[in-house]
XYZ file of C-alpha atoms in Angstrom:
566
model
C 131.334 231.006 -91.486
C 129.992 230.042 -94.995
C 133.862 229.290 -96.020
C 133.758 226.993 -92.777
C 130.687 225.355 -93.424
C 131.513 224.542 -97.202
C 134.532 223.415 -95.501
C 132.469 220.990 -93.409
C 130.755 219.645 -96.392
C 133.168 218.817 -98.451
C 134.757 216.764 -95.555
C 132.027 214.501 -95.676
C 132.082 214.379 -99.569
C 135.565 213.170 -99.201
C 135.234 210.956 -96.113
C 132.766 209.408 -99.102
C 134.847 209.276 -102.137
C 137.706 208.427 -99.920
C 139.903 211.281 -100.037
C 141.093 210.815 -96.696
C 144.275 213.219 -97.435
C 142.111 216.075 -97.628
C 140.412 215.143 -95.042
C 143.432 215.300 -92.448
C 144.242 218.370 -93.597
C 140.192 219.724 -92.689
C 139.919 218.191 -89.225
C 143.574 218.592 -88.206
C 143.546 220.688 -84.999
C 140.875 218.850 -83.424
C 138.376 221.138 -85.581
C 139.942 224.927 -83.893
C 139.314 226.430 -86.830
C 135.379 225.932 -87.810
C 133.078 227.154 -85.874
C 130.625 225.518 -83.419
C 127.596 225.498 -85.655
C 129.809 224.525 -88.544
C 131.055 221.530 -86.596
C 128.115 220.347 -85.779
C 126.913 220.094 -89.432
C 130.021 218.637 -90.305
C 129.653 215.896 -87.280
C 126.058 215.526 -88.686
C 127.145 214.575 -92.143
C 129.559 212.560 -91.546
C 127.834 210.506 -89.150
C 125.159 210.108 -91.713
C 127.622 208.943 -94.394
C 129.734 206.635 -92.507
C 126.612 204.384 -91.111
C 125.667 204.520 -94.851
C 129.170 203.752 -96.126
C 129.586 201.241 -93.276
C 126.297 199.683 -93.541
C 126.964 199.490 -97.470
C 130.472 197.825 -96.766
C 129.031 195.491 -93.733
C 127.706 194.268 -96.652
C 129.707 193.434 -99.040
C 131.427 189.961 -99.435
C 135.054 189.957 -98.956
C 135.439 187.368 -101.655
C 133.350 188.536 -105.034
C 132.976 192.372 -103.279
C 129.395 192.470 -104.478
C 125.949 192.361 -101.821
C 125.529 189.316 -100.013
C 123.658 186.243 -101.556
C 122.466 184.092 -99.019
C 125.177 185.141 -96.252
C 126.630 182.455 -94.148
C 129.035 182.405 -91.477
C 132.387 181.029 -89.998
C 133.288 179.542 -86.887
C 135.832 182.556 -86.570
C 132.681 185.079 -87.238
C 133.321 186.170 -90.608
C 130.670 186.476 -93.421
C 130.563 185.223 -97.046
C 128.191 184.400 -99.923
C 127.390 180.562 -99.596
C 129.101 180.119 -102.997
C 131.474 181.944 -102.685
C 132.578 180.565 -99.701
C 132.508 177.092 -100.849
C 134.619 177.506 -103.821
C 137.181 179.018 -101.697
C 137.021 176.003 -99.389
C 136.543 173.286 -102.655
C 140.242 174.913 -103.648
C 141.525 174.185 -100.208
C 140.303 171.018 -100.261
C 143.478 168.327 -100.300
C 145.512 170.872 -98.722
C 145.767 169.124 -95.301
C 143.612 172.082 -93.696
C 141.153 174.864 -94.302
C 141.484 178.607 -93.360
C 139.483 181.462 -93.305
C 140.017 183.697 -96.201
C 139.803 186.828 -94.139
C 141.253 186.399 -90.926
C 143.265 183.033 -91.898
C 141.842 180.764 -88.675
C 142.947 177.518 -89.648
C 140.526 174.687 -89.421
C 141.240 170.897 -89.203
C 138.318 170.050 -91.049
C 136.234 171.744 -93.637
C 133.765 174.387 -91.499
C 130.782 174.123 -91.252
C 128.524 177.478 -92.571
C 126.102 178.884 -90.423
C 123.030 180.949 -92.042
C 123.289 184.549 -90.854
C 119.630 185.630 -90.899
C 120.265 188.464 -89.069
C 122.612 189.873 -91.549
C 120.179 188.817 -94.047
C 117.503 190.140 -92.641
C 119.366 193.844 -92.998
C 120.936 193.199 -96.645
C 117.146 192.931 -97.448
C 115.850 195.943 -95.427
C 118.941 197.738 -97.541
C 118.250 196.923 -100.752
C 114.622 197.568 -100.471
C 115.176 201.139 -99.896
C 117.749 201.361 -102.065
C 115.450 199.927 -104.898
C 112.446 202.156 -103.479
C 114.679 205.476 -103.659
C 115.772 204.203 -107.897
C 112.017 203.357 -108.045
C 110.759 206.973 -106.673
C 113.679 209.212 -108.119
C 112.531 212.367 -106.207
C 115.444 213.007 -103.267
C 114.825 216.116 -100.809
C 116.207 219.312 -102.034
C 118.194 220.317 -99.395
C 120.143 216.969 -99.006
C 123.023 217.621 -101.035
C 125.735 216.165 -100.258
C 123.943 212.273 -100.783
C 120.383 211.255 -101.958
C 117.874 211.111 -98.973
C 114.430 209.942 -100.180
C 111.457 213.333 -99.989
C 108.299 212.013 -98.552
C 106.532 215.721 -99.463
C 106.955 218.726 -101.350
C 106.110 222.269 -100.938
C 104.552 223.725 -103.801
C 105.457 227.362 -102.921
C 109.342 226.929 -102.179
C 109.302 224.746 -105.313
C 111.190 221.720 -103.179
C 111.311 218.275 -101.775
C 111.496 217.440 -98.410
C 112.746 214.589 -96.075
C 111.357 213.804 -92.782
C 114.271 215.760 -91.065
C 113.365 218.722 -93.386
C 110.013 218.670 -93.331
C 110.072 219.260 -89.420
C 111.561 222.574 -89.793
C 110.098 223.884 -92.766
C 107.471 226.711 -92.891
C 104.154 225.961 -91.536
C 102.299 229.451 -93.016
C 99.420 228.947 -94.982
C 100.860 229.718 -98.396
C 102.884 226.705 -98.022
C 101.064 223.928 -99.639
C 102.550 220.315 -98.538
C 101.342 217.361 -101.266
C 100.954 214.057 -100.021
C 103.199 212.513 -103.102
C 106.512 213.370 -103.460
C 106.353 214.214 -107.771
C 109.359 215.474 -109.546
C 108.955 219.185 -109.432
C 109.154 219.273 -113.310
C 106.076 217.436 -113.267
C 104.220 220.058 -111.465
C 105.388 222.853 -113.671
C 103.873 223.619 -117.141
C 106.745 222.418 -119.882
C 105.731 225.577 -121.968
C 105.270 228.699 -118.832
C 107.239 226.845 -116.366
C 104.873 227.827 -113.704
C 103.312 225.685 -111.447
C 100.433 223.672 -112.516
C 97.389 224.911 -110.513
C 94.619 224.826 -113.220
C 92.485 221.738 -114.946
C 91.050 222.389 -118.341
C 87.927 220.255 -118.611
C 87.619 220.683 -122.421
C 91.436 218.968 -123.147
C 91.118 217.137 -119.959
C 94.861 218.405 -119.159
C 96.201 220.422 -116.290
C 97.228 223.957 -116.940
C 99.222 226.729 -115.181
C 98.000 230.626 -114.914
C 99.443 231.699 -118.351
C 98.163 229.257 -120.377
C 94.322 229.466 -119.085
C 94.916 233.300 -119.235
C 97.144 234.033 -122.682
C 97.677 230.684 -123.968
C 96.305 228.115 -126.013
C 93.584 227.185 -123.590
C 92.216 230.610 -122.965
C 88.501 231.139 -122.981
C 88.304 227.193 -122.208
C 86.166 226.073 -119.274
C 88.895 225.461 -116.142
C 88.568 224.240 -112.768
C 90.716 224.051 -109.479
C 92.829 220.979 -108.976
C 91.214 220.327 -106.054
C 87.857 220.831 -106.978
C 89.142 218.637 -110.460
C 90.383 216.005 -108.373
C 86.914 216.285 -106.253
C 85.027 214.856 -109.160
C 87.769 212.440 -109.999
C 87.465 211.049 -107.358
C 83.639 211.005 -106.819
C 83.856 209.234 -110.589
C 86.626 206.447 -109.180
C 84.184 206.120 -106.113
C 81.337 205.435 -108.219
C 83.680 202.937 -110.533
C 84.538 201.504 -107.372
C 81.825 200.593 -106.286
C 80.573 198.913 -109.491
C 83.470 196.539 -109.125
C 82.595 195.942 -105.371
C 79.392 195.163 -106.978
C 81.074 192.857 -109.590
C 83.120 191.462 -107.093
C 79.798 190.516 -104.992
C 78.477 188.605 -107.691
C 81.957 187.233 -108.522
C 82.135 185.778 -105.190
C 78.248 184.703 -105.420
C 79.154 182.657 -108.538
C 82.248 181.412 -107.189
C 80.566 180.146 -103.991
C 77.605 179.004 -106.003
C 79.756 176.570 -108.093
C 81.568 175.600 -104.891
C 78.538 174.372 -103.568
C 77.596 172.964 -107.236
C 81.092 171.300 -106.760
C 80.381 169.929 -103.703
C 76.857 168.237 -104.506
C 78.612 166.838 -107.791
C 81.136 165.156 -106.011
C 78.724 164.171 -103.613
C 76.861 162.476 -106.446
C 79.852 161.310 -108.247
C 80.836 159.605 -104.755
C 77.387 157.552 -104.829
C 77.486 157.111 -108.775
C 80.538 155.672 -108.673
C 80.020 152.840 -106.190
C 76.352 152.449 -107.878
C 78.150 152.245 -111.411
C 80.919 149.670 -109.640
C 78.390 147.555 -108.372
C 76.678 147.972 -111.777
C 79.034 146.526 -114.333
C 79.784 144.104 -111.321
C 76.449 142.722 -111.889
C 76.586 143.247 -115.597
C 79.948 140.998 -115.845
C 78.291 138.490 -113.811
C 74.818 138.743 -116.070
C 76.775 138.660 -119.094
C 78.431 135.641 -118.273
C 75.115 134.021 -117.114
C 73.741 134.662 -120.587
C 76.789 133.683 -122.304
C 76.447 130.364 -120.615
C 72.892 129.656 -121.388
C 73.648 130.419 -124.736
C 76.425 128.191 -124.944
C 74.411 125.978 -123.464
C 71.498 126.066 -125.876
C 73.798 125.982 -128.707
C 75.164 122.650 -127.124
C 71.834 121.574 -126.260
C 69.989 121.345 -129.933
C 72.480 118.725 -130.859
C 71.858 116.530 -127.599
C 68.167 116.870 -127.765
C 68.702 115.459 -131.293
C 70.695 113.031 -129.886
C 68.250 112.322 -127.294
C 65.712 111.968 -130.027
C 67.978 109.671 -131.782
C 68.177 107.375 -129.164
C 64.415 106.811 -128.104
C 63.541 106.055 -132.022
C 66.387 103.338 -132.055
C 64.848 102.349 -128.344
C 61.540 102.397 -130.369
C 62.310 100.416 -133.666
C 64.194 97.509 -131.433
C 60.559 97.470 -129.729
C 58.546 97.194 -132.505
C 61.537 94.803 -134.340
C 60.801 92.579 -131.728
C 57.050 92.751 -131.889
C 57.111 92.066 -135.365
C 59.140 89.283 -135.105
C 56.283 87.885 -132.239
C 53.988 88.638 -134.460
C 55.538 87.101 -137.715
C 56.000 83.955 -135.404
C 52.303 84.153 -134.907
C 51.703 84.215 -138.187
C 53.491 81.132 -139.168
C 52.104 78.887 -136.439
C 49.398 76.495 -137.605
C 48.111 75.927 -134.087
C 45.221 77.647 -134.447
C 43.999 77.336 -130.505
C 47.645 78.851 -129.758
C 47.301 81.687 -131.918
C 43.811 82.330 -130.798
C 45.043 82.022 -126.955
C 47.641 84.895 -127.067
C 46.380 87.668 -125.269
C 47.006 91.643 -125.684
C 47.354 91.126 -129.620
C 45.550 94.692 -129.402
C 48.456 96.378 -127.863
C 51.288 95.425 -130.005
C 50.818 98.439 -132.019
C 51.255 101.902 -130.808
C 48.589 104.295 -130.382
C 47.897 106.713 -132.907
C 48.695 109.722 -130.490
C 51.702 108.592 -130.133
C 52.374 107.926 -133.536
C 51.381 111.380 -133.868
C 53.750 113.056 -131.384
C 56.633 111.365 -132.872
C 55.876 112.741 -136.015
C 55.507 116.185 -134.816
C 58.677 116.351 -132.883
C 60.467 114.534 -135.527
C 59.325 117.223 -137.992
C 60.386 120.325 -135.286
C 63.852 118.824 -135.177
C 64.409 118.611 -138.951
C 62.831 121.941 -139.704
C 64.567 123.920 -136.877
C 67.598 125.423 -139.828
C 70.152 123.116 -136.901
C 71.167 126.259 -135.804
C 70.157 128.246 -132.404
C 68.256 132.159 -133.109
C 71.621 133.481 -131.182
C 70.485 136.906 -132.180
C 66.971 136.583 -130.725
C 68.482 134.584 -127.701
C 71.115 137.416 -126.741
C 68.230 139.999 -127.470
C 65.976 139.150 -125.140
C 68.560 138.483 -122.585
C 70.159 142.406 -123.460
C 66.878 143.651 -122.688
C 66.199 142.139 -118.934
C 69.495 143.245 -118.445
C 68.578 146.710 -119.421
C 65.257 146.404 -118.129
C 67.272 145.790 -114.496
C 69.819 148.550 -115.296
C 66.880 151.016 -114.512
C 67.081 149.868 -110.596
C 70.632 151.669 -110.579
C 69.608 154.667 -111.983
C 65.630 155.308 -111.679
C 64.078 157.810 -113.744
C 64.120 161.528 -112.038
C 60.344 162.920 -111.817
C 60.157 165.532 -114.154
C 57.294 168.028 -112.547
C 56.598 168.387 -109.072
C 53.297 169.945 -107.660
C 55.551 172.299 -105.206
C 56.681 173.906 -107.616
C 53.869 175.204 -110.079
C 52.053 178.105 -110.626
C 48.541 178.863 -108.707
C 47.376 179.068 -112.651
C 48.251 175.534 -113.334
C 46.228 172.141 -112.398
C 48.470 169.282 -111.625
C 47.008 165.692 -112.311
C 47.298 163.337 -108.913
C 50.368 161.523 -111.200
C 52.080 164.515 -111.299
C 52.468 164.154 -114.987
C 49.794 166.017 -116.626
C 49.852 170.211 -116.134
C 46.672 172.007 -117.941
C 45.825 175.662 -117.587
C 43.368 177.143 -115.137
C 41.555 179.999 -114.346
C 40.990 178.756 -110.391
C 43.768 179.825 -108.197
C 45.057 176.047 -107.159
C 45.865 177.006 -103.853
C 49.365 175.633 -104.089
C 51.372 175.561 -100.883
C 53.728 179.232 -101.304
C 56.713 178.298 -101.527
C 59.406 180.964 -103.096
C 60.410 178.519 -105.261
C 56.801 178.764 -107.221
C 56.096 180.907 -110.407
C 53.939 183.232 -109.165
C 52.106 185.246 -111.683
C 52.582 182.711 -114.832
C 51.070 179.604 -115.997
C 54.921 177.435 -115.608
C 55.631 174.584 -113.776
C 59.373 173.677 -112.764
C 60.627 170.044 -111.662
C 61.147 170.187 -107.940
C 64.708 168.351 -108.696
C 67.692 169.977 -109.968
C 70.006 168.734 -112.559
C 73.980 169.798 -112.212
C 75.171 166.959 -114.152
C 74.932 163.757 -116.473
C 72.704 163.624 -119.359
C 68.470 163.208 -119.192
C 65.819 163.558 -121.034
C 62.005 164.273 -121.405
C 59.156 163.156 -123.678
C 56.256 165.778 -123.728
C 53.000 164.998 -125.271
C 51.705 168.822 -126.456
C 48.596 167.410 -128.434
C 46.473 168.782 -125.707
C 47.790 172.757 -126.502
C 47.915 174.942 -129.084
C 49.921 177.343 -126.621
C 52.474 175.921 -124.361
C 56.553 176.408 -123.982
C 59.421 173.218 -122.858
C 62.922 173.704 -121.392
C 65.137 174.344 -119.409
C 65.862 176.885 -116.276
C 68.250 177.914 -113.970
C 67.219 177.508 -110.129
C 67.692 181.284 -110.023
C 64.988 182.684 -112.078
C 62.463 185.129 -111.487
C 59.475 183.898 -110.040
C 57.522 186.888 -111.277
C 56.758 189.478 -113.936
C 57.505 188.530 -117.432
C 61.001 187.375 -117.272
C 60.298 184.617 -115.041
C 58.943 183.313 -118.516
C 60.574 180.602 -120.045
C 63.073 181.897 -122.909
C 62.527 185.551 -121.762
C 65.316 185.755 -119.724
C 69.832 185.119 -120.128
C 68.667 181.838 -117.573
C 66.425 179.563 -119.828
C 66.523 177.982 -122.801
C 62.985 176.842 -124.652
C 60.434 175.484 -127.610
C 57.835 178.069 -127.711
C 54.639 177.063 -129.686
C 51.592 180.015 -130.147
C 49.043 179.006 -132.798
C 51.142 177.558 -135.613
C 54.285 178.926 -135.308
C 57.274 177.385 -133.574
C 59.868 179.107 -132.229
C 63.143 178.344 -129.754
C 63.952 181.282 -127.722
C 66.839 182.547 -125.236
C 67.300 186.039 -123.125
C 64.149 187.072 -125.372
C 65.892 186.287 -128.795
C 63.424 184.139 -130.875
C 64.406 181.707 -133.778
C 61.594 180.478 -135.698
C 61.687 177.150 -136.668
C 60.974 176.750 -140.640
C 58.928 173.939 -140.568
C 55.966 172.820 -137.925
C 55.944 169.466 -135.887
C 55.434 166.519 -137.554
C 54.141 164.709 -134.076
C 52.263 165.698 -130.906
C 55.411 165.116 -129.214
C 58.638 166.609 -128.425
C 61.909 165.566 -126.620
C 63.952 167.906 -124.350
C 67.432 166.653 -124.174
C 70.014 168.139 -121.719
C 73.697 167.185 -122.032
C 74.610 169.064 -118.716
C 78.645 168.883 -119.246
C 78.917 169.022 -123.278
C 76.787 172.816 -122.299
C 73.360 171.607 -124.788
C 70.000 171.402 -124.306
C 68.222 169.857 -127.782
C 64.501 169.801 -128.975
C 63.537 167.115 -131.118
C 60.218 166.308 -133.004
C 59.216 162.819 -131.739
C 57.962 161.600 -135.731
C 59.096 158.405 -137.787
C 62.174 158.805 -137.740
C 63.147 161.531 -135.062
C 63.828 164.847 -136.118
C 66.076 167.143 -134.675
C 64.324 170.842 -134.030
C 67.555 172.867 -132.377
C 69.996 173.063 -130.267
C 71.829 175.579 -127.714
C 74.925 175.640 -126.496
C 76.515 177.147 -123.384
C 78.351 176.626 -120.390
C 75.964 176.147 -117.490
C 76.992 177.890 -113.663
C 73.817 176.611 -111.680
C 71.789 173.404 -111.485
C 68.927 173.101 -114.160
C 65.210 172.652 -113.411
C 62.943 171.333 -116.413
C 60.197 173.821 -117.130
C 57.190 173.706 -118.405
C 54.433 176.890 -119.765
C 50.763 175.671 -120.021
C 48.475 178.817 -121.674
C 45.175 176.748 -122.129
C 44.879 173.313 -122.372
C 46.910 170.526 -121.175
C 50.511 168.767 -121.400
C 52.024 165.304 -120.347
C 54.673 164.417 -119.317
C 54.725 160.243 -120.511
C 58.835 159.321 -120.739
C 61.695 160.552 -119.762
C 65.608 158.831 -118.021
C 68.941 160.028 -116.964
């Protein structure tokens, strides 16, 4: 029977390799001379390797013999790669007809190719487990006669096992079953060659029973695979959840910049038609200026002109009253001369005189040239002046949200320390425990500024926050935390500090007042010394992830707030 079933077996290995001589001579005889049980494992394997031959050649394009790319189809049902296929018809082309390569139906015009998705649909089912068995490399043992993927192994018969195997293997407890199918070299020790069944946790390596017992690792703390893998695992859990963790606050940031996004665009959607209409008004201001300017400039010279022509009006009037008078003069009538009435009046006033003189002397005196600079000055500066109406200066501290240890003034300008609990409205916004005060409006964009008058404090700390901070304990302090930035000041020392990192500044203010600058999309927030001329204090740079409050840190004594625009 063993003769037989070899017999059997090497039918199908040359039903395979296509040594169909041999394989007449086998079955000849309709199979009389193997046995029943031999047949059927010869029926078995062949039927396995002809659908996998058949499938293979199914497959295969009759024109470049490789797998399908991109099959198409015939009219007359037959299957090609969609180059191939149209080469073969491009050389037919001029030929007074096409024809199927295959089965030689002859078509009056060239065919038209039909996808195949079904057949495509199988070519890539095939290759995938095609490239998964290459990819995996560990076959079942008892499949000899062609590769069948193992999905387990049994680690006391020292094999791999296919589904079909697996269901009749031994089920005793001796015989281990692992869930991945490894080479069984890998599970043997490459110096005992016995099965791997230790873990030495001093070389972090897996040993067999020789070398924990008589080889280099004896004496060496060991534990069971599984009980090694235990801890593994309870390590990867622990890992894993660390990066869920991550992932959280991933996801936080992400959907906290989303909504950051969102309220920028928002913005950006009202700046933008605010800045349209802006420079709309500007182009019409600036021609408006230019025009009175022009106009002025045209204007001196007609004003002289003006001038010119009431003195000529002026000397022809007192021309002719001097020649009335003259004619007075030489009459010798002396009733006539006496009767002429008004003499009084033929001379001018001496107001008049007076006001001549005075605008005569303006017009000579004036350089005959217009102060364009002065002109186009103060017309820049209503302009700017009305610019303001576009963009209003934000409110840089809000009563809602200070600290019950601060005093607000009714402006909302001034903050001074307190020792009365304020009785703020609680809000969760509000420092709690510290003497801070944060603008109630948030800044995610564009460039602003604040003037702080600090005369009033020997103790006091400017910046800038995240919305996010602590509201309690000490890092919910300005500068004591990775989420504000600030310009510390405790007795005479200066300092700018960040995530609890102080910098002290080497020399003290020159002013009572200090500037905090934010430059929300160049990532800087600047202090500056407000002195004759300004002096810059320091800077830090970043790249912000969450709208900015300005904050201010009263210990004793009093801060204002008196300037400040976007």
């Amino acid at each position: 029977m063993g003769s037989t079933a070899n017999s059997s077996k090497s039918a199908a290995r040359n039903y395979l390799t296509g040594d169909f001589d041999e394989l007449a001579i086998l079955t000849e005889h309709r199979f009389n001379f193997i046995s029943v049980p031999d047949t059927c494992i010869f029926i078995s394997l062949l039927l396995s390797a002809m659908a996998s031959a058949d499938l293979r050649a199914e497959m295969e394009c009759s024109v470049c013999l490789n797998i399908y790319t991109d099959p198409v189809m015939l009219r007359c049902g037959d299957n090609f790669c969609r180059v191939c296929i149209d080469r073969v018809l491009d050389t037919q082309e001029g030929s007074g007809g096409y024809f199927c390569p295959v089965c030689r139906e002859k078509f009056t015009n060239r065919p038209a190719l039909h996808r195949n998705i079904t057949l495509r649909n199988i070519m890539e089912n095939f290759l995938s487990a095609q490239l998964d068995q290459e990819e995996s490399g560990v076959f079942c043992t008892h499949c000899v006669d062609f590769p069948v993927p193992a999905v387990r192994s049994c680690l006391h018969c020292e094999v791999s096992l296919c589904d079909k195997h697996l269901r009749v293997h031994k089920k005793s407890p001796e015989h281990i079953l692992t869930d991945l199918p490894l080479p069984m070299e890998r599970r043997k020790c490459s110096i005992h060659k016995k099965i791997l069944e230790y873990y030495c946790t001093e070389d972090d390596t897996c040993i067999c029973v020789s070398c924990h017992l008589a080889g280099e690792h004896r004496g060496h703390q060991v534990e069971t695979l599984d009980k090694a893998s235990e801890k593994k695992k309870e390590t990867l859990r622990n890992v894993l959840q660390k990066l869920l963790t991550k992932r959280k606050e991933t996801e936080e940031k992400v959907q906290s910049l989303q909504e950051h996004r969102r309220k920028v665009e928002e913005k950006a959607a009202g700046d933008t038609e605010r800045v349209t209409a802006l420079f709309r008004d500007l182009r019409r201001r600036l021609e408006d200026l230019e025009k009175r300017v022009l106009r002025d400039i045209s204007g001196r010279a007609e004003r002289i002109s003006i001038s010119i022509r009431d003195l000529e009006i002026k000397k022809e009037e007192l021309s002719r009253k001097m020649r009335h008078i003259e004619e007075l003069c030489n009459m010798t009538d002396p009733l006539t001369v006496l009767q002429e009435s008004d003499t009084g009046d033929l001379c001018d006033t001496e107001d008049g005189d007076n006001e001549d003189r005075e605008r005569h002397e303006e017009l000579l005196h004036d350089g005959g040239g217009l102060d364009v600079a002065g002109v186009l000055h103060t017309g820049l500066s209503d302009i700017i002046t009305e610019v303001n109406e576009y963009f209003p200066i934000q409110e840089a501290a809000d009563i809602l949200m200070a600290s019950n240890e601060l005093q607000i003034s009714y402006d909302r300008k001034t903050t001074s320390g307190s020792y009365l609990d304020q009785n703020h409205p609680e809000t969760p916004e509000r420092s709690q425990d510290d003497s801070q005060v944060l603008s109630s409006q948030s800044f995610y964009s564009g460039r602003h500024y604040w003037d702080v008058d600090v005369g009033g404090s020997d103790e006091w700390v400017v910046g800038m926050c995240y919305s996010s901070i602590e509201r309690r304990g000490r890092k919910s302090e300005i500068g004591e935390n990775n989420k504000s930035w600030g310009l510390d000041r405790s007795g005479n020392q200066y300092i700018v500090i960040h995530d609890s990192e102080e910098i002290h500044l080497p020399t003290n203010l020159s002013s009572n007042r200090v500037r905090i600058y934010l430059d929300y999309e160049a990532g800087r927030i600047s202090f500056y010394d407000l002195c004759d001329p300004i002096q810059h204090l320091h800077t830090f740079t970043t790249t912000f992830t969450e709208p900015l409050h300005a904050g201010f840190n009263v210990l004793k004594g009093c801060i204002k707030i008196f300037g400040g625009e976007m």
